[in-house]
JSON list of C-alpha atoms in Angstrom, two decimals:
[
{"chain": "A", "resi": 1, "resn": "MET", "atom": "CA", "xyz": [0.00, 0.00, 0.00]},
{"chain": "A", "resi": 2, "resn": "LYS", "atom": "CA", "xyz": [2.78, 2.45, 0.94]},
{"chain": "A", "resi": 3, "resn": "LYS", "atom": "CA", "xyz": [4.66, 1.59, -2.25]},
{"chain": "A", "resi": 4, "resn": "THR", "atom": "CA", "xyz": [1.51, 2.24, -4.32]},
{"chain": "A", "resi": 5, "resn": "LEU", "atom": "CA", "xyz": [0.95, 5.63, -2.64]},
{"chain": "A", "resi": 6, "resn": "LYS", "atom": "CA", "xyz": [4.57, 6.65, -3.20]},
{"chain": "A", "resi": 7, "resn": "SER", "atom": "CA", "xyz": [4.36, 5.63, -6.84]},
{"chain": "A", "resi": 8, "resn": "LEU", "atom": "CA", "xyz": [1.09, 7.49, -7.30]},
{"chain": "A", "resi": 9, "resn": "ALA", "atom": "CA", "xyz": [2.55, 10.62, -5.69]},
{"chain": "A", "resi": 10, "resn": "LEU", "atom": "CA", "xyz": [5.61, 10.45, -7.94]},
{"chain": "A", "resi": 11, "resn": "VAL", "atom": "CA", "xyz": [3.48, 10.03, -11.06]},
{"chain": "A", "resi": 12, "resn": "SER", "atom": "CA", "xyz": [1.33, 13.00, -10.01]},
{"chain": "A", "resi": 13, "resn": "VAL", "atom": "CA", "xyz": [4.37, 15.23, -9.50]},
{"chain": "A", "resi": 14, "resn": "LEU", "atom": "CA", "xyz": [5.84, 14.21, -12.85]},
{"chain": "A", "resi": 15, "resn": "ALA", "atom": "CA", "xyz": [2.53, 14.76, -14.62]},
{"chain": "A", "resi": 16, "resn": "LEU", "atom": "CA", "xyz": [2.17, 18.23, -13.12]},
{"chain": "A", "resi": 17, "resn": "ALA", "atom": "CA", "xyz": [5.71, 19.13, -14.11]},
{"chain": "A", "resi": 18, "resn": "ALA", "atom": "CA", "xyz": [5.15, 17.90, -17.67]},
{"chain": "A", "resi": 19, "resn": "CYS", "atom": "CA", "xyz": [1.91, 19.84, -18.02]},
{"chain": "A", "resi": 20, "resn": "SER", "atom": "CA", "xyz": [3.14, 23.06, -16.51]},
{"chain": "A", "resi": 21, "resn": "GLU", "atom": "CA", "xyz": [3.46, 25.93, -18.93]},
{"chain": "A", "resi": 22, "resn": "LYS", "atom": "CA", "xyz": [6.70, 27.86, -19.19]},
{"chain": "A", "resi": 23, "resn": "ALA", "atom": "CA", "xyz": [6.30, 31.32, -17.70]},
{"chain": "A", "resi": 24, "resn": "PRO", "atom": "CA", "xyz": [6.55, 34.11, -20.24]},
{"chain": "A", "resi": 25, "resn": "GLU", "atom": "CA", "xyz": [9.91, 35.82, -20.25]},
{"chain": "A", "resi": 26, "resn": "THR", "atom": "CA", "xyz": [8.95, 39.24, -18.99]},
{"chain": "A", "resi": 27, "resn": "GLU", "atom": "CA", "xyz": [11.90, 40.13, -16.81]},
{"chain": "A", "resi": 28, "resn": "PHE", "atom": "CA", "xyz": [15.33, 38.99, -15.76]},
{"chain": "A", "resi": 29, "resn": "VAL", "atom": "CA", "xyz": [15.16, 36.00, -13.49]},
{"chain": "A", "resi": 30, "resn": "ASP", "atom": "CA", "xyz": [18.20, 35.40, -11.37]},
{"chain": "A", "resi": 31, "resn": "ASP", "atom": "CA", "xyz": [17.62, 32.32, -9.33]},
{"chain": "A", "resi": 32, "resn": "GLY", "atom": "CA", "xyz": [21.28, 31.41, -9.28]},
{"chain": "A", "resi": 33, "resn": "ALA", "atom": "CA", "xyz": [20.86, 29.04, -12.22]},
{"chain": "A", "resi": 34, "resn": "GLU", "atom": "CA", "xyz": [20.21, 30.96, -15.41]},
{"chain": "A", "resi": 35, "resn": "ALA", "atom": "CA", "xyz": [19.16, 34.47, -16.31]},
{"chain": "A", "resi": 36, "resn": "SER", "atom": "CA", "xyz": [16.45, 35.23, -18.81]},
{"chain": "A", "resi": 37, "resn": "ILE", "atom": "CA", "xyz": [15.70, 38.55, -20.43]},
{"chain": "A", "resi": 38, "resn": "SER", "atom": "CA", "xyz": [12.63, 40.72, -20.54]},
{"chain": "A", "resi": 39, "resn": "GLU", "atom": "CA", "xyz": [10.67, 42.31, -23.30]},
{"chain": "A", "resi": 40, "resn": "GLU", "atom": "CA", "xyz": [11.79, 45.75, -24.39]},
{"chain": "A", "resi": 41, "resn": "VAL", "atom": "CA", "xyz": [11.92, 48.50, -21.83]},
{"chain": "A", "resi": 42, "resn": "LYS", "atom": "CA", "xyz": [9.55, 51.23, -22.90]},
{"chain": "A", "resi": 43, "resn": "GLY", "atom": "CA", "xyz": [11.28, 54.15, -24.55]},
{"chain": "A", "resi": 44, "resn": "LEU", "atom": "CA", "xyz": [14.65, 52.43, -25.05]},
{"chain": "A", "resi": 45, "resn": "VAL", "atom": "CA", "xyz": [16.08, 51.19, -28.32]},
{"chain": "A", "resi": 46, "resn": "ALA", "atom": "CA", "xyz": [16.51, 47.42, -28.07]},
{"chain": "A", "resi": 47, "resn": "GLY", "atom": "CA", "xyz": [20.18, 46.49, -28.20]},
{"chain": "A", "resi": 48, "resn": "SER", "atom": "CA", "xyz": [21.41, 49.98, -27.26]},
{"chain": "A", "resi": 49, "resn": "GLN", "atom": "CA", "xyz": [23.78, 50.93, -24.46]},
{"chain": "A", "resi": 50, "resn": "GLU", "atom": "CA", "xyz": [20.85, 52.35, -22.50]},
{"chain": "A", "resi": 51, "resn": "ASP", "atom": "CA", "xyz": [18.97, 49.07, -22.97]},
{"chain": "A", "resi": 52, "resn": "LEU", "atom": "CA", "xyz": [21.94, 47.10, -21.63]},
{"chain": "A", "resi": 53, "resn": "ASN", "atom": "CA", "xyz": [22.25, 49.45, -18.66]},
{"chain": "A", "resi": 54, "resn": "ALA", "atom": "CA", "xyz": [18.54, 49.26, -17.83]},
{"chain": "A", "resi": 55, "resn": "ARG", "atom": "CA", "xyz": [17.97, 45.55, -18.28]},
{"chain": "A", "resi": 56, "resn": "ALA", "atom": "CA", "xyz": [21.27, 43.98, -17.27]},
{"chain": "A", "resi": 57, "resn": "GLY", "atom": "CA", "xyz": [23.41, 46.62, -15.61]},
{"chain": "A", "resi": 58, "resn": "ASN", "atom": "CA", "xyz": [26.77, 47.63, -16.99]},
{"chain": "A", "resi": 59, "resn": "THR", "atom": "CA", "xyz": [28.96, 47.87, -13.88]},
{"chain": "A", "resi": 60, "resn": "VAL", "atom": "CA", "xyz": [30.42, 45.32, -11.51]},
{"chain": "A", "resi": 61, "resn": "TYR", "atom": "CA", "xyz": [32.45, 46.23, -8.43]},
{"chain": "A", "resi": 62, "resn": "PHE", "atom": "CA", "xyz": [35.50, 44.68, -6.80]},
{"chain": "A", "resi": 63, "resn": "ALA", "atom": "CA", "xyz": [37.00, 44.49, -3.33]},
{"chain": "A", "resi": 64, "resn": "TYR", "atom": "CA", "xyz": [40.20, 46.40, -2.58]},
{"chain": "A", "resi": 65, "resn": "ASP", "atom": "CA", "xyz": [43.20, 44.94, -4.40]},
{"chain": "A", "resi": 66, "resn": "LYS", "atom": "CA", "xyz": [41.12, 42.02, -5.77]},
{"chain": "A", "resi": 67, "resn": "SER", "atom": "CA", "xyz": [40.10, 40.81, -9.22]},
{"chain": "A", "resi": 68, "resn": "ASN", "atom": "CA", "xyz": [37.83, 37.94, -8.22]},
{"chain": "A", "resi": 69, "resn": "LEU", "atom": "CA", "xyz": [34.11, 38.29, -8.95]},
{"chain": "A", "resi": 70, "resn": "SER", "atom": "CA", "xyz": [31.71, 38.70, -6.04]},
{"chain": "A", "resi": 71, "resn": "ALA", "atom": "CA", "xyz": [28.30, 37.03, -5.94]},
{"chain": "A", "resi": 72, "resn": "GLU", "atom": "CA", "xyz": [26.73, 40.37, -6.86]},
{"chain": "A", "resi": 73, "resn": "ALA", "atom": "CA", "xyz": [29.12, 40.78, -9.81]},
{"chain": "A", "resi": 74, "resn": "THR", "atom": "CA", "xyz": [28.26, 37.33, -11.16]},
{"chain": "A", "resi": 75, "resn": "LYS", "atom": "CA", "xyz": [24.55, 38.15, -10.98]},
{"chain": "A", "resi": 76, "resn": "THR", "atom": "CA", "xyz": [25.12, 41.25, -13.10]},
{"chain": "A", "resi": 77, "resn": "LEU", "atom": "CA", "xyz": [27.32, 39.36, -15.54]},
{"chain": "A", "resi": 78, "resn": "LYS", "atom": "CA", "xyz": [24.75, 36.58, -15.83]},
{"chain": "A", "resi": 79, "resn": "ARG", "atom": "CA", "xyz": [22.15, 39.19, -16.81]},
{"chain": "A", "resi": 80, "resn": "GLN", "atom": "CA", "xyz": [24.62, 40.69, -19.28]},
{"chain": "A", "resi": 81, "resn": "ALA", "atom": "CA", "xyz": [25.15, 37.25, -20.84]},
{"chain": "A", "resi": 82, "resn": "ALA", "atom": "CA", "xyz": [21.39, 36.78, -21.24]},
{"chain": "A", "resi": 83, "resn": "TRP", "atom": "CA", "xyz": [21.13, 40.22, -22.82]},
{"chain": "A", "resi": 84, "resn": "LEU", "atom": "CA", "xyz": [24.05, 39.52, -25.17]},
{"chain": "A", "resi": 85, "resn": "LYS", "atom": "CA", "xyz": [22.42, 36.27, -26.26]},
{"chain": "A", "resi": 86, "resn": "MET", "atom": "CA", "xyz": [19.39, 38.29, -27.36]},
{"chain": "A", "resi": 87, "resn": "PHE", "atom": "CA", "xyz": [21.58, 40.60, -29.44]},
{"chain": "A", "resi": 88, "resn": "PRO", "atom": "CA", "xyz": [24.15, 38.32, -31.09]},
{"chain": "A", "resi": 89, "resn": "LYS", "atom": "CA", "xyz": [25.51, 41.06, -33.36]},
{"chain": "A", "resi": 90, "resn": "VAL", "atom": "CA", "xyz": [26.43, 43.32, -30.44]},
{"chain": "A", "resi": 91, "resn": "ASN", "atom": "CA", "xyz": [30.08, 43.35, -29.40]},
{"chain": "A", "resi": 92, "resn": "ILE", "atom": "CA", "xyz": [31.23, 44.77, -26.10]},
{"chain": "A", "resi": 93, "resn": "ILE", "atom": "CA", "xyz": [34.23, 46.31, -24.40]},
{"chain": "A", "resi": 94, "resn": "ILE", "atom": "CA", "xyz": [34.86, 45.60, -20.74]},
{"chain": "A", "resi": 95, "resn": "GLU", "atom": "CA", "xyz": [36.74, 48.46, -19.11]},
{"chain": "A", "resi": 96, "resn": "GLY", "atom": "CA", "xyz": [38.76, 47.52, -16.02]},
{"chain": "A", "resi": 97, "resn": "ASN", "atom": "CA", "xyz": [39.22, 50.29, -13.46]},
{"chain": "A", "resi": 98, "resn": "CYS", "atom": "CA", "xyz": [40.90, 50.79, -10.09]},
{"chain": "A", "resi": 99, "resn": "ASP", "atom": "CA", "xyz": [40.89, 53.33, -7.30]},
{"chain": "A", "resi": 100, "resn": "GLU", "atom": "CA", "xyz": [43.70, 55.88, -7.05]},
{"chain": "A", "resi": 101, "resn": "ARG", "atom": "CA", "xyz": [45.83, 53.96, -4.55]},
{"chain": "A", "resi": 102, "resn": "GLY", "atom": "CA", "xyz": [48.90, 52.17, -5.88]},
{"chain": "A", "resi": 103, "resn": "THR", "atom": "CA", "xyz": [51.22, 52.88, -8.77]},
{"chain": "A", "resi": 104, "resn": "ARG", "atom": "CA", "xyz": [50.01, 53.51, -12.30]},
{"chain": "A", "resi": 105, "resn": "LYS", "atom": "CA", "xyz": [51.71, 50.29, -13.49]},
{"chain": "A", "resi": 106, "resn": "TYR", "atom": "CA", "xyz": [50.19, 48.18, -10.70]},
{"chain": "A", "resi": 107, "resn": "ASN", "atom": "CA", "xyz": [46.69, 49.56, -11.28]},
{"chain": "A", "resi": 108, "resn": "GLN", "atom": "CA", "xyz": [46.98, 49.05, -15.04]},
{"chain": "A", "resi": 109, "resn": "ALA", "atom": "CA", "xyz": [47.69, 45.35, -14.43]},
{"chain": "A", "resi": 110, "resn": "LEU", "atom": "CA", "xyz": [44.93, 45.04, -11.81]},
{"chain": "A", "resi": 111, "resn": "GLY", "atom": "CA", "xyz": [42.39, 46.70, -14.12]},
{"chain": "A", "resi": 112, "resn": "GLU", "atom": "CA", "xyz": [43.35, 44.20, -16.82]},
{"chain": "A", "resi": 113, "resn": "LYS", "atom": "CA", "xyz": [42.86, 41.26, -14.41]},
{"chain": "A", "resi": 114, "resn": "ARG", "atom": "CA", "xyz": [39.43, 42.60, -13.46]},
{"chain": "A", "resi": 115, "resn": "ALA", "atom": "CA", "xyz": [38.32, 43.04, -17.08]},
{"chain": "A", "resi": 116, "resn": "ASN", "atom": "CA", "xyz": [39.59, 39.56, -17.96]},
{"chain": "A", "resi": 117, "resn": "ALA", "atom": "CA", "xyz": [37.76, 38.02, -15.00]},
{"chain": "A", "resi": 118, "resn": "ALA", "atom": "CA", "xyz": [34.48, 39.40, -16.35]},
{"chain": "A", "resi": 119, "resn": "LYS", "atom": "CA", "xyz": [35.35, 38.29, -19.88]},
{"chain": "A", "resi": 120, "resn": "ARG", "atom": "CA", "xyz": [36.08, 34.73, -18.72]},
{"chain": "A", "resi": 121, "resn": "TYR", "atom": "CA", "xyz": [32.77, 34.62, -16.88]},
{"chain": "A", "resi": 122, "resn": "LEU", "atom": "CA", "xyz": [30.81, 35.78, -19.95]},
{"chain": "A", "resi": 123, "resn": "ILE", "atom": "CA", "xyz": [32.61, 33.22, -22.11]},
{"chain": "A", "resi": 124, "resn": "ALA", "atom": "CA", "xyz": [31.69, 30.52, -19.59]},
{"chain": "A", "resi": 125, "resn": "GLN", "atom": "CA", "xyz": [28.06, 31.68, -19.99]},
{"chain": "A", "resi": 126, "resn": "GLY", "atom": "CA", "xyz": [28.26, 31.00, -23.73]},
{"chain": "A", "resi": 127, "resn": "ILE", "atom": "CA", "xyz": [29.26, 34.39, -25.15]},
{"chain": "A", "resi": 128, "resn": "PRO", "atom": "CA", "xyz": [31.89, 33.98, -27.90]},
{"chain": "A", "resi": 129, "resn": "ALA", "atom": "CA", "xyz": [35.28, 35.47, -26.97]},
{"chain": "A", "resi": 130, "resn": "LYS", "atom": "CA", "xyz": [35.46, 37.30, -30.30]},
{"chain": "A", "resi": 131, "resn": "ARG", "atom": "CA", "xyz": [32.54, 39.50, -29.17]},
{"chain": "A", "resi": 132, "resn": "ILE", "atom": "CA", "xyz": [34.39, 40.75, -26.08]},
{"chain": "A", "resi": 133, "resn": "THR", "atom": "CA", "xyz": [37.31, 43.17, -25.96]},
{"chain": "A", "resi": 134, "resn": "THR", "atom": "CA", "xyz": [38.96, 44.23, -22.73]},
{"chain": "A", "resi": 135, "resn": "VAL", "atom": "CA", "xyz": [40.83, 47.39, -21.83]},
{"chain": "A", "resi": 136, "resn": "SER", "atom": "CA", "xyz": [42.38, 48.57, -18.58]},
{"chain": "A", "resi": 137, "resn": "TYR", "atom": "CA", "xyz": [42.25, 52.19, -17.54]},
{"chain": "A", "resi": 138, "resn": "GLY", "atom": "CA", "xyz": [43.87, 51.51, -14.19]},
{"chain": "A", "resi": 139, "resn": "LYS", "atom": "CA", "xyz": [43.25, 54.59, -12.08]},
{"chain": "A", "resi": 140, "resn": "ASP", "atom": "CA", "xyz": [42.96, 56.99, -15.04]},
{"chain": "A", "resi": 141, "resn": "LYS", "atom": "CA", "xyz": [39.14, 57.09, -15.37]},
{"chain": "A", "resi": 142, "resn": "PRO", "atom": "CA", "xyz": [37.62, 57.41, -11.91]},
{"chain": "A", "resi": 143, "resn": "ALA", "atom": "CA", "xyz": [33.83, 57.32, -11.66]},
{"chain": "A", "resi": 144, "resn": "VAL", "atom": "CA", "xyz": [34.01, 59.45, -8.52]},
{"chain": "A", "resi": 145, "resn": "LEU", "atom": "CA", "xyz": [36.65, 61.91, -7.42]},
{"chain": "A", "resi": 146, "resn": "GLY", "atom": "CA", "xyz": [37.81, 61.82, -3.84]},
{"chain": "A", "resi": 147, "resn": "ASN", "atom": "CA", "xyz": [40.02, 59.90, -1.49]},
{"chain": "A", "resi": 148, "resn": "THR", "atom": "CA", "xyz": [37.40, 58.37, 0.77]},
{"chain": "A", "resi": 149, "resn": "GLU", "atom": "CA", "xyz": [36.60, 54.68, 1.08]},
{"chain": "A", "resi": 150, "resn": "GLU", "atom": "CA", "xyz": [33.22, 55.38, -0.56]},
{"chain": "A", "resi": 151, "resn": "ALA", "atom": "CA", "xyz": [34.89, 56.98, -3.59]},
{"chain": "A", "resi": 152, "resn": "TYR", "atom": "CA", "xyz": [37.48, 54.19, -3.78]},
{"chain": "A", "resi": 153, "resn": "ALA", "atom": "CA", "xyz": [34.73, 51.53, -3.74]},
{"chain": "A", "resi": 154, "resn": "LYS", "atom": "CA", "xyz": [32.91, 53.17, -6.67]},
{"chain": "A", "resi": 155, "resn": "ASN", "atom": "CA", "xyz": [36.12, 53.34, -8.70]},
{"chain": "A", "resi": 156, "resn": "ARG", "atom": "CA", "xyz": [37.05, 49.65, -8.30]},
{"chain": "A", "resi": 157, "resn": "ARG", "atom": "CA", "xyz": [34.89, 48.43, -11.16]},
{"chain": "A", "resi": 158, "resn": "ASP", "atom": "CA", "xyz": [34.41, 46.98, -14.61]},
{"chain": "A", "resi": 159, "resn": "VAL", "atom": "CA", "xyz": [32.15, 48.85, -17.00]},
{"chain": "A", "resi": 160, "resn": "THR", "atom": "CA", "xyz": [30.63, 47.07, -19.99]},
{"chain": "A", "resi": 161, "resn": "ILE", "atom": "CA", "xyz": [30.03, 49.24, -23.03]},
{"chain": "A", "resi": 162, "resn": "ILE", "atom": "CA", "xyz": [28.83, 48.45, -26.51]},
{"chain": "A", "resi": 163, "resn": "ALA", "atom": "CA", "xyz": [31.62, 48.58, -29.08]},
{"chain": "A", "resi": 164, "resn": "LYS", "atom": "CA", "xyz": [30.95, 50.98, -31.90]}
]
């Protein structure tokens, strides 16, 4: 009897799963597994820089003196990958940036490591490497001026832009 009930319950679950309809893709879903992309954002040109910014985000941040991707960074990059899959003719540039501390040479290398970390992640998500260019600006293009921890944190970033 118990075996029959277990089998019946399993069949019911499988039948429900098979009959369930796929939810319409109306927004990014980040459940830690795979991101999906939404319909167009009203007023934005699909596939534009503004569209990327609005639907996926174009900036990921890093810890001091680090180039490894945080959980928050991977969420943003996963959304970027989903967006890029929708627009297969769009190529991007990932700009690696650092805060003002450290030498120019050191920050140039760190910015390159950061940009390459994002590139590797996007490639792992199925984006062809030939669509992604990286550049390091080191500490030469700060997002925020100032020598506070808050300013430093905003300058330790990668910015994804659409290649022209």
